[in-house]
Coordinates of C-alpha atoms and ligand atoms in Angstrom, one line a residue:
X1 CA -14.6 103.9 -169.5
X2 CA -11.1 105.3 -169.8
X3 CA -9.7 107.1 -166.8
X4 CA -7.0 109.8 -166.4
X5 CA -4.9 110.8 -163.4
X6 CA -2.0 113.2 -163.4
X7 CA 0.0 114.9 -160.7
X8 CA 2.7 117.5 -160.1
X9 CA 3.9 117.8 -156.5
X10 CA 7.0 118.2 -154.4
X11 CA 6.9 114.6 -153.3
X12 CA 6.9 111.1 -155.0
X13 CA 3.6 110.6 -156.8
X14 CA 3.6 107.0 -158.0
X15 CA 1.2 106.0 -155.2
X16 CA -1.1 108.9 -155.9
X17 CA -1.3 107.8 -159.6
X18 CA -1.8 104.1 -158.8
X19 CA -4.4 104.8 -156.0
X20 CA -6.1 107.2 -158.4
X21 CA -6.4 104.5 -161.1
X22 CA -7.7 102.1 -158.5
X23 CA -10.4 104.5 -157.5
X24 CA -11.4 104.7 -161.2
X25 CA -11.6 100.9 -161.6
X26 CA -15.4 101.0 -161.2
X27 CA -15.7 102.8 -164.5
X28 CA -14.6 99.7 -166.4
X29 CA -11.2 99.2 -168.3
X30 CA -9.0 96.6 -169.8
X31 CA -5.5 97.9 -169.5
X32 CA -3.6 100.5 -167.5
X33 CA -0.3 102.4 -167.4
X34 CA 1.7 105.2 -165.8
X35 CA 4.5 107.4 -167.0
X36 CA 6.7 109.5 -164.7
X37 CA 9.4 112.1 -165.1
X38 CA 12.3 110.4 -163.2
X39 CA 15.9 111.3 -162.8
X40 CA 16.6 108.8 -165.6
X41 CA 14.2 110.6 -167.9
X42 CA 10.6 109.7 -168.8
X43 CA 9.8 106.1 -167.7
X44 CA 6.7 104.1 -168.3
X45 CA 5.0 100.9 -167.1
X46 CA 1.9 99.4 -168.9
X47 CA 0.0 96.2 -168.9
X48 CA -3.3 94.7 -170.0
X49 CA -5.6 93.6 -167.2
X50 CA -6.1 95.0 -163.7
X51 CA -4.5 97.7 -161.7
X52 CA -3.2 94.9 -159.4
X53 CA -1.1 93.7 -162.3
X54 CA 0.2 97.2 -162.9
X55 CA 1.0 97.6 -159.3
X56 CA 3.0 94.3 -159.3
X57 CA 5.0 95.5 -162.3
X58 CA 5.6 98.8 -160.5
X59 CA 6.8 96.9 -157.4
X60 CA 9.3 95.0 -159.5
X61 CA 10.5 98.3 -161.0
X62 CA 9.4 101.1 -158.6
X63 CA 10.0 104.1 -160.8
X64 CA 9.5 107.3 -158.8
X65 CA 9.1 111.0 -159.7
X66 CA 7.2 114.1 -158.7
X67 CA 5.4 114.6 -162.0
X68 CA 3.5 112.1 -164.1
X69 CA 0.4 110.8 -165.9
X70 CA -1.6 107.6 -165.6
X71 CA -4.5 105.9 -167.4
X72 CA -7.0 103.1 -167.5
X73 CA -8.0 102.2 -171.0
X74 CA -11.3 100.8 -172.2
X75 CA -10.5 99.6 -175.7
X76 CA -12.1 101.3 -178.7
X77 CA -9.4 101.2 -181.5
X78 CA -7.2 98.1 -181.1
X79 CA -7.3 95.2 -178.7
X80 CA -6.4 95.5 -175.0
X81 CA -2.7 94.7 -175.0
X82 CA 0.5 96.4 -173.8
X83 CA 1.2 98.2 -177.1
X84 CA -2.2 99.8 -177.2
X85 CA -2.2 100.7 -173.4
X86 CA -1.6 104.3 -172.5
X87 CA 0.5 106.4 -171.8
X88 CA 1.7 106.6 -175.4
X89 CA 5.2 108.0 -176.1
X90 CA 6.7 109.9 -178.9
X91 CA 10.4 109.1 -178.9
X92 CA 11.6 109.2 -175.3
X93 CA 10.6 112.8 -174.4
X94 CA 6.9 113.1 -174.3
X95 CA 4.0 110.9 -173.0
X96 CA 0.2 111.3 -173.4
X97 CA -3.0 109.7 -172.0
X98 CA -6.3 110.2 -173.7
X99 CA -10.0 109.5 -173.1
X100 CA -12.3 109.8 -176.1
X101 CA -12.0 109.1 -179.8
X102 CA -10.0 111.0 -182.5
X103 CA -12.0 110.8 -185.6
X104 CA -9.4 112.1 -188.1
X105 CA -6.7 109.8 -186.7
X106 CA -6.2 108.1 -190.1
X107 CA -5.4 111.3 -191.9
X108 CA -3.1 112.5 -189.1
X109 CA -1.4 109.1 -189.0
X110 CA -0.6 109.3 -192.7
X111 CA 0.7 112.9 -192.3
X112 CA 2.9 112.0 -189.3
X113 CA 4.2 108.8 -190.9
X114 CA 5.3 110.8 -193.9
X115 CA 7.1 113.1 -191.5
X116 CA 9.0 110.1 -190.1
X117 CA 7.1 109.2 -187.0
X118 CA 7.0 105.4 -186.2
X119 CA 3.7 104.1 -184.9
X120 CA 3.7 101.3 -182.3
X121 CA 0.0 100.8 -181.6
X122 CA -3.3 100.4 -183.4
X123 CA -4.9 103.2 -181.4
X124 CA -6.4 106.5 -182.5
X125 CA -4.5 108.1 -179.6
X126 CA -1.0 107.7 -180.8
X127 CA -1.4 110.4 -183.4
X128 CA -1.9 112.9 -180.6
X129 CA 1.4 112.3 -178.9
X130 CA 3.4 112.5 -182.2
X131 CA 1.6 115.6 -183.3
X132 CA 2.2 117.3 -180.0
X133 CA 5.8 116.2 -180.1
X134 CA 6.2 117.7 -183.6
X135 CA 4.5 121.0 -182.6
X136 CA 6.5 121.2 -179.3
X137 CA 9.7 121.2 -181.4
X138 CA 8.2 123.9 -183.7
X139 CA 6.7 126.2 -181.0
X140 CA 9.3 125.7 -178.4
X141 CA 6.9 124.9 -175.5
X142 CA 4.5 122.2 -174.5
X143 CA 1.4 124.4 -173.9
X144 CA 1.7 126.2 -177.2
X145 CA 2.0 122.8 -178.9
X146 CA -1.1 121.6 -177.0
X147 CA -3.1 124.6 -178.2
X148 CA -2.0 124.1 -181.8
X149 CA -2.6 120.4 -181.7
X150 CA -6.2 120.8 -180.3
X151 CA -7.1 122.8 -183.3
X152 CA -6.1 119.8 -185.5
X153 CA -8.0 117.1 -183.5
X154 CA -11.5 116.1 -184.6
X155 CA -13.6 114.1 -182.2
X156 CA -13.9 113.9 -178.4
X157 CA -11.0 114.1 -176.0
X158 CA -9.7 114.7 -172.5
X159 CA -5.9 114.5 -172.5
X160 CA -2.9 114.9 -170.2
X161 CA 0.6 115.2 -171.5
X162 CA 4.0 115.5 -170.0
X163 CA 7.3 116.2 -171.6
X164 CA 10.8 115.8 -170.2
X165 CA 11.8 118.9 -172.1
X166 CA 9.7 120.7 -169.5
X167 CA 10.4 119.1 -166.2
X168 CA 7.7 119.2 -163.6
X169 CA 4.9 120.1 -166.0
X170 CA 1.7 118.4 -167.2
X171 CA -0.7 120.0 -169.7
X172 CA -4.2 118.9 -170.4
X173 CA -7.3 119.8 -172.4
X174 CA -10.9 118.7 -172.7
X175 CA -13.4 118.7 -175.5
X176 CA -16.3 116.3 -175.2
X177 CA -14.8 114.2 -172.3
X178 CA -14.6 115.5 -168.7
X179 CA -11.4 116.7 -167.0
X180 CA -11.1 118.2 -163.6
X181 CA -8.1 119.9 -161.9
X182 CA -7.5 119.2 -158.1
X183 CA -5.7 121.7 -155.9
X184 CA -3.6 119.9 -153.4
X185 CA -1.9 120.6 -150.0
X186 CA -0.9 124.3 -149.5
X187 CA -1.5 125.0 -153.2
X188 CA 1.9 123.3 -153.7
X189 CA 0.6 120.4 -155.7
X190 CA -1.8 120.1 -158.6
X191 CA -3.6 117.2 -160.2
X192 CA -5.7 116.3 -163.2
X193 CA -8.3 113.6 -163.4
X194 CA -11.2 112.5 -165.5
X195 CA -13.3 112.0 -162.4
X196 CA -13.0 113.5 -158.9
X197 CA -13.1 110.1 -157.3
X198 CA -9.5 109.5 -158.4
X199 CA -8.3 112.4 -156.3
X200 CA -10.5 112.4 -153.2
X201 CA -7.7 111.0 -150.9
X202 CA -5.6 114.0 -151.9
X203 CA -8.0 116.9 -152.2
X204 CA -11.6 118.0 -152.0
X205 CA -10.9 121.3 -154.0
X206 CA -11.6 121.0 -157.7
X207 CA -11.9 123.2 -160.8
X208 CA -14.1 121.6 -163.5
X209 CA -12.7 122.4 -166.9
X210 CA -15.3 123.7 -169.3
X211 CA -15.6 122.6 -172.9
X212 CA -12.5 123.5 -174.9
X213 CA -10.5 124.5 -171.8
X214 CA -6.7 123.9 -171.6
X215 CA -4.6 123.7 -168.5
X216 CA -1.0 123.7 -167.5
X217 CA -0.1 122.4 -164.0
X218 CA 3.1 122.5 -162.0
X219 CA 3.5 121.7 -158.3
X220 CA 3.2 125.3 -157.2
X221 CA 1.1 127.0 -160.0
X222 CA -1.4 126.4 -162.8
X223 CA -2.6 128.2 -165.9
X224 CA -6.1 127.8 -167.2
X225 CA -7.2 129.0 -170.6
X226 CA -10.1 128.7 -173.0
X227 CA -9.7 127.1 -176.4
X228 CA -8.2 130.3 -177.8
X229 CA -5.5 130.4 -175.1
X230 CA -7.1 133.3 -173.3
X231 CA -6.5 133.0 -169.5
X232 CA -9.8 132.3 -167.7
X233 CA -10.7 131.9 -164.1
X234 CA -13.1 129.1 -163.0
X235 CA -14.7 128.6 -159.6
X236 CA -13.1 126.2 -157.1
X237 CA -15.7 123.7 -155.9
X238 CA -15.5 121.7 -152.7
X239 CA -16.6 118.1 -153.3
X240 CA -19.1 116.9 -150.8
X241 CA -18.8 113.2 -151.9
X242 CA -19.2 110.9 -149.0
X243 CA -16.1 108.6 -148.6
X244 CA -18.4 105.7 -147.4
X245 CA -19.8 105.5 -150.9
X246 CA -16.6 103.9 -151.9
X247 CA -16.7 101.2 -149.3
X248 CA -18.8 98.1 -149.8
X249 CA -19.3 97.8 -146.1
X250 CA -20.9 94.4 -145.2
X251 CA -22.0 93.8 -148.8
X252 CA -20.3 91.3 -151.1
X253 CA -20.6 93.7 -154.1
X254 CA -21.3 97.4 -154.7
X255 CA -24.3 96.4 -156.8
X256 CA -25.9 94.7 -153.8
X257 CA -25.1 97.6 -151.5
X258 CA -26.6 100.0 -154.0
X259 CA -29.8 97.8 -154.4
X260 CA -30.2 98.0 -150.6
X261 CA -29.6 101.8 -150.6
X262 CA -32.7 102.4 -152.7
X263 CA -35.2 103.2 -149.9
X264 CA -32.8 105.9 -148.6
X265 CA -31.8 107.1 -152.0
X266 CA -35.4 107.6 -153.1
X267 CA -36.2 109.2 -149.8
X268 CA -33.3 111.6 -150.3
X269 CA -34.6 112.4 -153.8
X270 CA -38.0 113.3 -152.5
X271 CA -36.7 115.1 -149.4
X272 CA -37.7 118.8 -149.4
X273 CA -39.6 118.4 -152.6
X274 CA -42.8 116.7 -151.4
X275 CA -44.7 117.4 -148.3
X276 CA -48.1 116.4 -147.0
X277 CA -49.5 115.5 -150.4
X278 CA -48.0 118.5 -152.3
X279 CA -45.0 119.0 -154.5
X280 CA -43.2 122.2 -153.4
X281 CA -42.8 125.1 -155.8
X282 CA -39.9 125.5 -158.2
X283 CA -38.1 122.3 -157.4
X284 CA -36.8 122.3 -161.0
X285 CA -35.2 125.8 -160.6
X286 CA -36.2 129.4 -160.2
X287 CA -39.1 130.3 -162.6
X288 CA -39.6 126.7 -163.6
X289 CA -43.2 126.5 -162.6
X290 CA -44.1 129.4 -165.0
X291 CA -42.2 127.6 -167.8
X292 CA -43.9 124.2 -167.0
X293 CA -47.3 126.0 -167.4
X294 CA -46.4 126.7 -171.0
X295 CA -45.4 123.1 -171.9
X296 CA -47.5 121.5 -174.6
X297 CA -45.2 118.6 -175.5
X298 CA -42.3 116.7 -174.0
X299 CA -39.2 115.0 -175.7
X300 CA -37.2 112.7 -173.4
X301 CA -33.7 111.6 -174.5
X302 CA -31.4 109.2 -172.7
X303 CA -29.3 106.0 -173.1
X304 CA -29.6 102.5 -171.6
X305 CA -31.3 102.2 -168.3
X306 CA -31.9 105.9 -168.1
X307 CA -33.8 105.6 -171.4
X308 CA -36.0 102.9 -169.8
X309 CA -36.8 105.4 -167.0
X310 CA -37.8 107.8 -169.7
X311 CA -40.0 105.2 -171.3
X312 CA -41.9 104.7 -168.1
X313 CA -42.4 108.5 -167.8
X314 CA -43.8 108.6 -171.3
X315 CA -46.7 106.3 -170.3
X316 CA -47.3 108.2 -167.1
X317 CA -47.0 111.8 -168.5
X318 CA -49.5 111.0 -171.3
X319 CA -51.9 109.3 -168.9
X320 CA -51.8 111.6 -166.0
X321 CA -50.9 115.0 -167.5
X322 CA -52.5 114.5 -170.9
X323 CA -49.5 115.9 -172.7
X324 CA -47.9 114.2 -175.8
X325 CA -44.6 112.8 -174.8
X326 CA -41.9 110.9 -176.9
X327 CA -38.9 109.1 -175.5
X328 CA -35.9 108.5 -177.7
X329 CA -32.4 107.0 -177.6
X330 CA -29.8 109.8 -177.5
X331 CA -27.5 108.2 -180.1
X332 CA -30.3 108.2 -182.6
X333 CA -31.8 111.6 -181.8
X334 CA -28.5 113.4 -182.0
X335 CA -28.1 112.6 -185.8
X336 CA -31.8 113.3 -186.7
X337 CA -33.4 116.5 -187.7
X338 CA -36.2 116.6 -185.1
X339 CA -39.5 118.4 -185.9
X340 CA -40.2 120.2 -182.7
X341 CA -43.8 121.2 -182.0
X342 CA -44.3 124.6 -180.3
X343 CA -43.7 124.7 -176.5
X344 CA -41.9 121.4 -176.3
X345 CA -39.8 120.7 -173.2
X346 CA -36.6 118.8 -173.9
X347 CA -35.7 116.4 -171.0
X348 CA -32.4 114.5 -170.7
X349 CA -31.9 111.7 -168.1
X350 CA -28.5 110.5 -167.0
X351 CA -26.9 109.1 -163.9
X352 CA -23.4 110.4 -164.8
X353 CA -24.3 113.5 -166.7
X354 CA -21.2 112.8 -168.9
X355 CA -22.7 110.2 -171.4
X356 CA -21.4 111.6 -174.6
X357 CA -24.5 110.7 -176.7
X358 CA -26.8 112.3 -174.2
X359 CA -24.7 115.4 -173.9
X360 CA -24.5 115.7 -177.7
X361 CA -28.2 115.3 -178.0
X362 CA -28.6 118.2 -175.6
X363 CA -26.3 120.3 -177.7
X364 CA -28.2 119.3 -180.8
X365 CA -31.5 120.2 -179.2
X366 CA -30.3 123.7 -178.3
X367 CA -30.3 124.5 -182.0
X368 CA -33.8 123.0 -182.5
X369 CA -36.2 125.5 -181.0
X370 CA -37.3 123.9 -177.7
X371 CA -39.1 125.8 -175.0
X372 CA -36.5 124.8 -172.4
X373 CA -34.0 122.1 -171.6
X374 CA -34.2 120.1 -168.4
X375 CA -31.7 117.5 -167.0
X376 CA -32.6 114.7 -164.5
X377 CA -29.1 113.8 -163.3
X378 CA -27.2 112.3 -160.4
X379 CA -23.9 114.2 -160.6
X380 CA -24.2 117.9 -159.7
X381 CA -21.0 119.1 -161.3
X382 CA -21.5 117.1 -164.5
X383 CA -21.5 118.7 -168.0
X384 CA -25.2 117.8 -168.5
X385 CA -26.2 119.7 -165.4
X386 CA -24.0 122.7 -166.3
X387 CA -25.4 122.9 -169.8
X388 CA -29.1 122.5 -169.0
X389 CA -31.5 125.3 -168.1
X390 CA -33.5 123.4 -165.5
X391 CA -32.2 120.6 -163.4
X392 CA -33.6 118.0 -161.0
X393 CA -30.9 116.2 -159.1
X394 CA -31.6 112.5 -158.2
X395 CA -29.4 112.5 -155.1
X396 CA -28.7 108.7 -155.3
X397 CA -25.1 109.3 -154.1
X398 CA -22.2 107.8 -156.1
X399 CA -23.1 104.6 -158.0
X400 CA -20.1 102.4 -158.2
X401 CA -21.5 99.2 -159.7
X402 CA -21.5 99.4 -163.5
X403 CA -25.0 98.2 -163.7
X404 CA -27.4 101.0 -162.8
X405 CA -29.7 100.2 -159.8
X406 CA -30.4 103.1 -157.4
X407 CA -29.8 105.6 -160.3
X408 CA -32.8 104.1 -162.1
X409 CA -35.3 104.1 -159.2
X410 CA -34.3 107.6 -158.2
X411 CA -34.7 108.7 -161.8
X412 CA -38.2 107.2 -161.9
X413 CA -39.0 109.0 -158.6
X414 CA -37.8 112.3 -160.0
X415 CA -39.7 111.8 -163.3
X416 CA -42.8 111.2 -161.2
X417 CA -42.4 114.6 -159.6
X418 CA -42.3 116.1 -163.0
X419 CA -45.3 114.0 -164.2
X420 CA -47.4 115.1 -161.2
X421 CA -46.4 118.7 -161.5
X422 CA -47.4 118.7 -165.1
X423 CA -50.6 116.8 -164.2
X424 CA -51.6 119.4 -161.6
X425 CA -51.0 122.2 -164.1
X426 CA -53.0 120.5 -166.7
X427 CA -56.1 119.9 -164.7
X428 CA -55.7 116.8 -162.5
X429 CA -58.3 117.2 -159.8
X430 CA -56.9 118.3 -156.4
X431 CA -57.9 115.2 -154.5
X432 CA -56.4 112.9 -157.1
X433 CA -53.2 114.9 -157.2
X434 CA -52.9 114.8 -153.5
X435 CA -53.5 111.0 -153.4
X436 CA -50.8 110.5 -156.1
X437 CA -48.3 112.6 -154.3
X438 CA -49.0 110.7 -151.1
X439 CA -48.4 107.4 -153.0
X440 CA -45.0 108.8 -153.9
X441 CA -44.3 109.6 -150.3
X442 CA -44.9 105.9 -149.4
X443 CA -42.3 104.8 -151.9
X444 CA -39.2 104.4 -149.6
X445 CA -41.2 102.1 -147.3
X446 CA -42.5 100.0 -150.2
X447 CA -39.0 99.6 -151.5
X448 CA -37.8 98.5 -148.1
X449 CA -40.5 95.8 -148.0
X450 CA -39.7 94.7 -151.6
X451 CA -36.1 94.1 -150.4
X452 CA -37.4 91.6 -147.9
X453 CA -38.0 89.3 -150.8
X454 CA -34.3 88.8 -151.3
X455 CA -34.0 85.2 -150.0
X456 CA -37.1 84.1 -151.9
X457 CA -35.6 85.5 -155.1
X458 CA -32.3 83.9 -154.4
X459 CA -34.0 80.5 -154.6
X460 CA -35.5 81.3 -158.0
X461 CA -32.2 82.3 -159.4
X462 CA -31.2 78.7 -159.6
X463 CA -33.7 78.3 -162.5
X464 CA -31.4 80.5 -164.6
X465 CA -27.9 79.6 -163.8
X466 CA -27.6 76.9 -166.5
X467 CA -29.7 78.7 -169.1
X468 CA -28.5 80.5 -172.2
X469 CA -31.6 82.6 -172.8
X470 CA -34.5 84.2 -171.0
X471 CA -37.6 86.2 -172.0
X472 CA -39.1 89.1 -170.0
X473 CA -42.7 90.3 -170.5
X474 CA -44.5 93.4 -169.4
X475 CA -47.3 95.7 -170.6
X476 CA -47.9 99.5 -170.5
X477 CA -45.6 101.3 -168.1
X478 CA -44.3 97.9 -167.0
X479 CA -42.9 97.0 -170.4
X480 CA -39.9 99.3 -169.7
X481 CA -39.5 97.5 -166.4
X482 CA -39.3 94.2 -168.3
X483 CA -36.7 95.8 -170.5
X484 CA -34.7 96.9 -167.5
X485 CA -35.0 93.4 -165.9
X486 CA -33.6 91.8 -169.1
X487 CA -30.8 94.4 -169.4
X488 CA -29.7 93.7 -165.8
X489 CA -29.6 90.0 -166.4
X490 CA -27.6 90.2 -169.6
X491 CA -25.2 92.8 -168.3
X492 CA -24.1 91.0 -165.2
X493 CA -24.8 87.3 -165.8
X494 CA -24.1 87.3 -169.6
X495 CA -27.4 85.3 -170.2
X496 CA -29.1 86.5 -173.4
X497 CA -32.3 88.1 -172.2
X498 CA -34.9 89.9 -174.3
X499 CA -37.9 91.8 -173.2
X500 CA -41.2 92.1 -175.2
X501 CA -44.5 93.9 -174.7
X502 CA -46.4 90.8 -173.6
X503 CA -49.0 91.3 -176.4
X504 CA -46.3 91.0 -179.0
X505 CA -45.3 87.5 -178.0
X506 CA -47.5 85.7 -180.4
X507 CA -46.2 87.8 -183.3
X508 CA -42.9 86.0 -183.2
X509 CA -41.0 85.4 -179.9
X510 CA -43.4 82.6 -178.8
X511 CA -41.5 80.4 -181.3
X512 CA -38.6 80.5 -178.8
X513 CA -40.6 79.2 -175.9
X514 CA -40.0 75.6 -174.6
X515 CA -39.1 74.0 -171.3
X516 CA -35.6 75.5 -171.5
X517 CA -36.8 79.1 -171.7
X518 CA -37.4 80.9 -168.4
X519 CA -39.9 83.6 -168.9
X520 CA -40.3 86.4 -166.4
X521 CA -43.5 88.5 -166.4
X522 CA -44.1 91.7 -164.5
X523 CA -47.7 91.8 -163.3
X524 CA -49.0 94.9 -161.6
X525 CA -52.6 95.1 -160.6
X526 CA -53.6 97.4 -163.4
X527 CA -56.2 97.6 -166.2
X528 CA -54.0 95.4 -168.4
X529 CA -53.7 92.5 -165.9
X530 CA -56.3 90.2 -167.6
X531 CA -54.5 90.7 -171.0
X532 CA -51.2 89.8 -169.3
X533 CA -52.7 86.7 -167.7
X534 CA -53.7 85.5 -171.2
X535 CA -50.2 86.1 -172.4
X536 CA -48.8 84.1 -169.5
X537 CA -51.3 81.3 -170.4
X538 CA -49.8 81.3 -173.9
X539 CA -46.4 80.6 -172.5
X540 CA -47.5 77.9 -170.1
X541 CA -49.3 76.2 -173.0
X542 CA -45.9 75.9 -174.8
X543 CA -44.2 74.4 -171.7
X544 CA -42.3 77.6 -170.8
X545 CA -41.0 78.1 -167.2
X546 CA -42.9 81.2 -165.9
X547 CA -41.7 83.4 -163.1
X548 CA -44.3 86.1 -162.3
X549 CA -43.3 89.2 -160.3
X550 CA -46.7 90.2 -159.2
X551 CA -48.5 92.9 -157.2
X552 CA -50.0 91.0 -154.3
X553 CA -53.5 92.1 -155.4
X554 CA -52.9 90.7 -158.8
X555 CA -52.1 87.2 -157.6
X556 CA -55.8 86.1 -157.3
X557 CA -56.1 86.6 -161.1
X558 CA -53.2 84.2 -161.8
X559 CA -54.1 80.5 -162.4
X560 CA -52.6 77.9 -160.0
X561 CA -50.3 76.6 -162.8
X562 CA -49.0 80.0 -163.8
X563 CA -45.5 79.2 -162.4
X564 CA -43.5 80.7 -159.6
X565 CA -45.1 83.8 -158.2
X566 CA -43.2 86.5 -156.2
X567 CA -45.8 88.6 -154.4
X568 CA -44.9 92.3 -154.0
X569 CA -46.8 95.1 -152.1
X570 CA -46.6 97.9 -154.7
X571 CA -48.8 100.6 -153.1
X572 CA -50.6 101.8 -156.2
X573 CA -50.3 102.3 -159.9
X574 CA -48.0 105.3 -160.0
X575 CA -45.2 103.8 -158.0
X576 CA -45.7 100.2 -159.0
X577 CA -43.0 100.2 -161.7
X578 CA -40.5 101.4 -159.2
X579 CA -41.3 98.8 -156.6
X580 CA -41.5 96.0 -159.1
X581 CA -37.9 96.9 -160.3
X582 CA -36.4 95.6 -157.0
X583 CA -37.1 91.9 -157.6
X584 CA -35.8 92.2 -161.1
X585 CA -32.5 93.6 -159.8
X586 CA -32.2 91.0 -157.1
X587 CA -32.9 88.2 -159.6
X588 CA -30.1 89.4 -161.9
X589 CA -27.8 89.8 -159.0
X590 CA -28.3 86.3 -157.6
X591 CA -28.1 84.7 -161.1
X592 CA -24.8 86.4 -161.6
X593 CA -23.6 85.4 -158.2
X594 CA -24.3 81.7 -159.0
X595 CA -22.5 82.1 -162.3
X596 CA -19.5 83.7 -160.7
X597 CA -19.3 86.6 -163.1
X598 CA -17.7 90.0 -162.2
X599 CA -20.8 91.7 -160.9
X600 CA -19.5 95.2 -160.3
X601 CA -17.4 95.4 -163.4
X602 CA -19.0 93.3 -166.1
X603 CA -16.8 92.4 -169.1
X604 CA -16.7 95.0 -172.0
X605 CA -18.8 97.5 -170.1
X606 CA -18.0 100.9 -168.7
X607 CA -19.7 103.1 -166.1
X608 CA -19.8 106.4 -167.8
X609 CA -19.8 106.2 -171.5
X610 CA -17.8 109.2 -172.7
X611 CA -17.3 108.0 -176.3
X612 CA -19.8 107.5 -179.1
Ligands
F6R701 C1 -27.1 99.8 -167.5 C2 -26.4 101.1 -167.4 C3 -26.3 101.9 -168.7 C4 -26.5 103.4 -168.4 C5 -26.3 104.2 -169.7 C6 -26.5 105.6 -169.5 O1 -27.1 99.2 -166.2 O2 -25.9 101.5 -166.4 O3 -27.2 101.4 -169.7 O4 -27.8 103.6 -168.0 O5 -24.9 104.0 -170.2 O6 -25.7 106.2 -168.5 P1 -26.1 107.5 -167.9 O7 -27.3 107.4 -167.1 O8 -24.9 107.8 -167.0 O9 -26.2 108.5 -168.9

């Protein structure tokens, strides 16, 4: 998704901006640009494509200055070309970068065109720079113009603006999209960014802007206000992010590194939360256990892979805790009038904690009469964490590959902590509870064993490399694992993959099956195994190529002609969905590798989806 970097310092900052954009590459983008206040006035360089292309343009024309803004754009309004790339200018004096979407851009465009402004792009963003230019001339200063302009914008935004009428100044604001301020060396330089990663080489000290906040930075000072322009003070946080997370190390891709980090990431997620067959008290926050004792219903809301984690939890919460649970996609939930039964816990799941649909769903839920809101999230300083009453961090560490891997398995582990806590409260016998918690404690070792299947799965990947379509099948709490397997394959290899509950096959999708259709089934050793075996037979009877990712104890139930079987030690029914995810991830990875696609930054996708 789009990225912002801005800097004011007493030294040349072009490198800070370009390196910052490079650090944001993992979020996905399709064009980039920088604008600097130089001794020749405001100068800008923009290009479609990669930061390397922007760097080459800059090397050919190395503009320098001590104040400027930069952007990576992920196209929403208008194709990825130079004219649509940010920064956008109004005349020659003012430049702006924007993350988000301005919903009333058409009305503002008409108004500003009537006032004589010429538009050069198809973007929704360009109205912002012209409006701020107009207001700067009316109000006489950039910050007042920003404040007045923010009142006119409808939609979501984080922006950074610089004007050569105010040398050495950048102003910014956030509403709906994240923006953070970095405090640099000796408090004599200040930065803005949409993501702390962009600034880690320069500083570890950050102020996270709150919803509606506006900021003015100069090299030696800053001003922070709320949306009304009242000066506010916000805590300075020291980022603990490990610099190694941004290094692929010996791995060819971040995705592969992150797949291999899963045993450690899950162990970290369980660390200090489970011990000797028990889940420790109040791991969801102070007073959480009393609240959980009152829960009668659960609503889980998330997007994409995080939604699939929520789907697994739905099966497990209903089965083990006996509480009604629904899981819903955030972009649907946020526009619905939910009927909330008494004592319902609202749970969001998000790797980034900045997914706009999930955040908006949380804000929507706060008006709907829930017992409490809980976030399961990977980014401690994220908006989702800050706005939720209870929180369980997943501790996966930064996930750089766009396709979610360790975020998913750590979410599942965290959700199982919630499930078992609720199960214990709602009468699960002590012995069973202890056995289940011990199953969870075995998880890191089981994940490490599953990773040993890598070379076996690499061989199977060849089956897919020349295929256009694939089907994935699962039942019960493994149906969402089939969905996740299909999502991974389509995201990074661009093969069309669909997942179905295996029992649904004969109600339509079976018509697609022939010898050109690889079909992947997830086969845990559970009560539905015999049903799944019949579904596999249905595929084989139509000539389909089966690949079965099976619990090693389920293998005996499969017929000899049931296709390729990958045997996995899953360690029991609770954690089986997590363990069986690993072969799915490896399969997608190796297929993409054979196809030569951009694994860490798949086309059209972004890491943290901060627009609707
Ligand atoms: C898929 C993927 C996405 C995210 C989704 C939600 O591999 O990464 O589907 O899961 O965009 O993102 P978060 O979890 O950050 O809210």
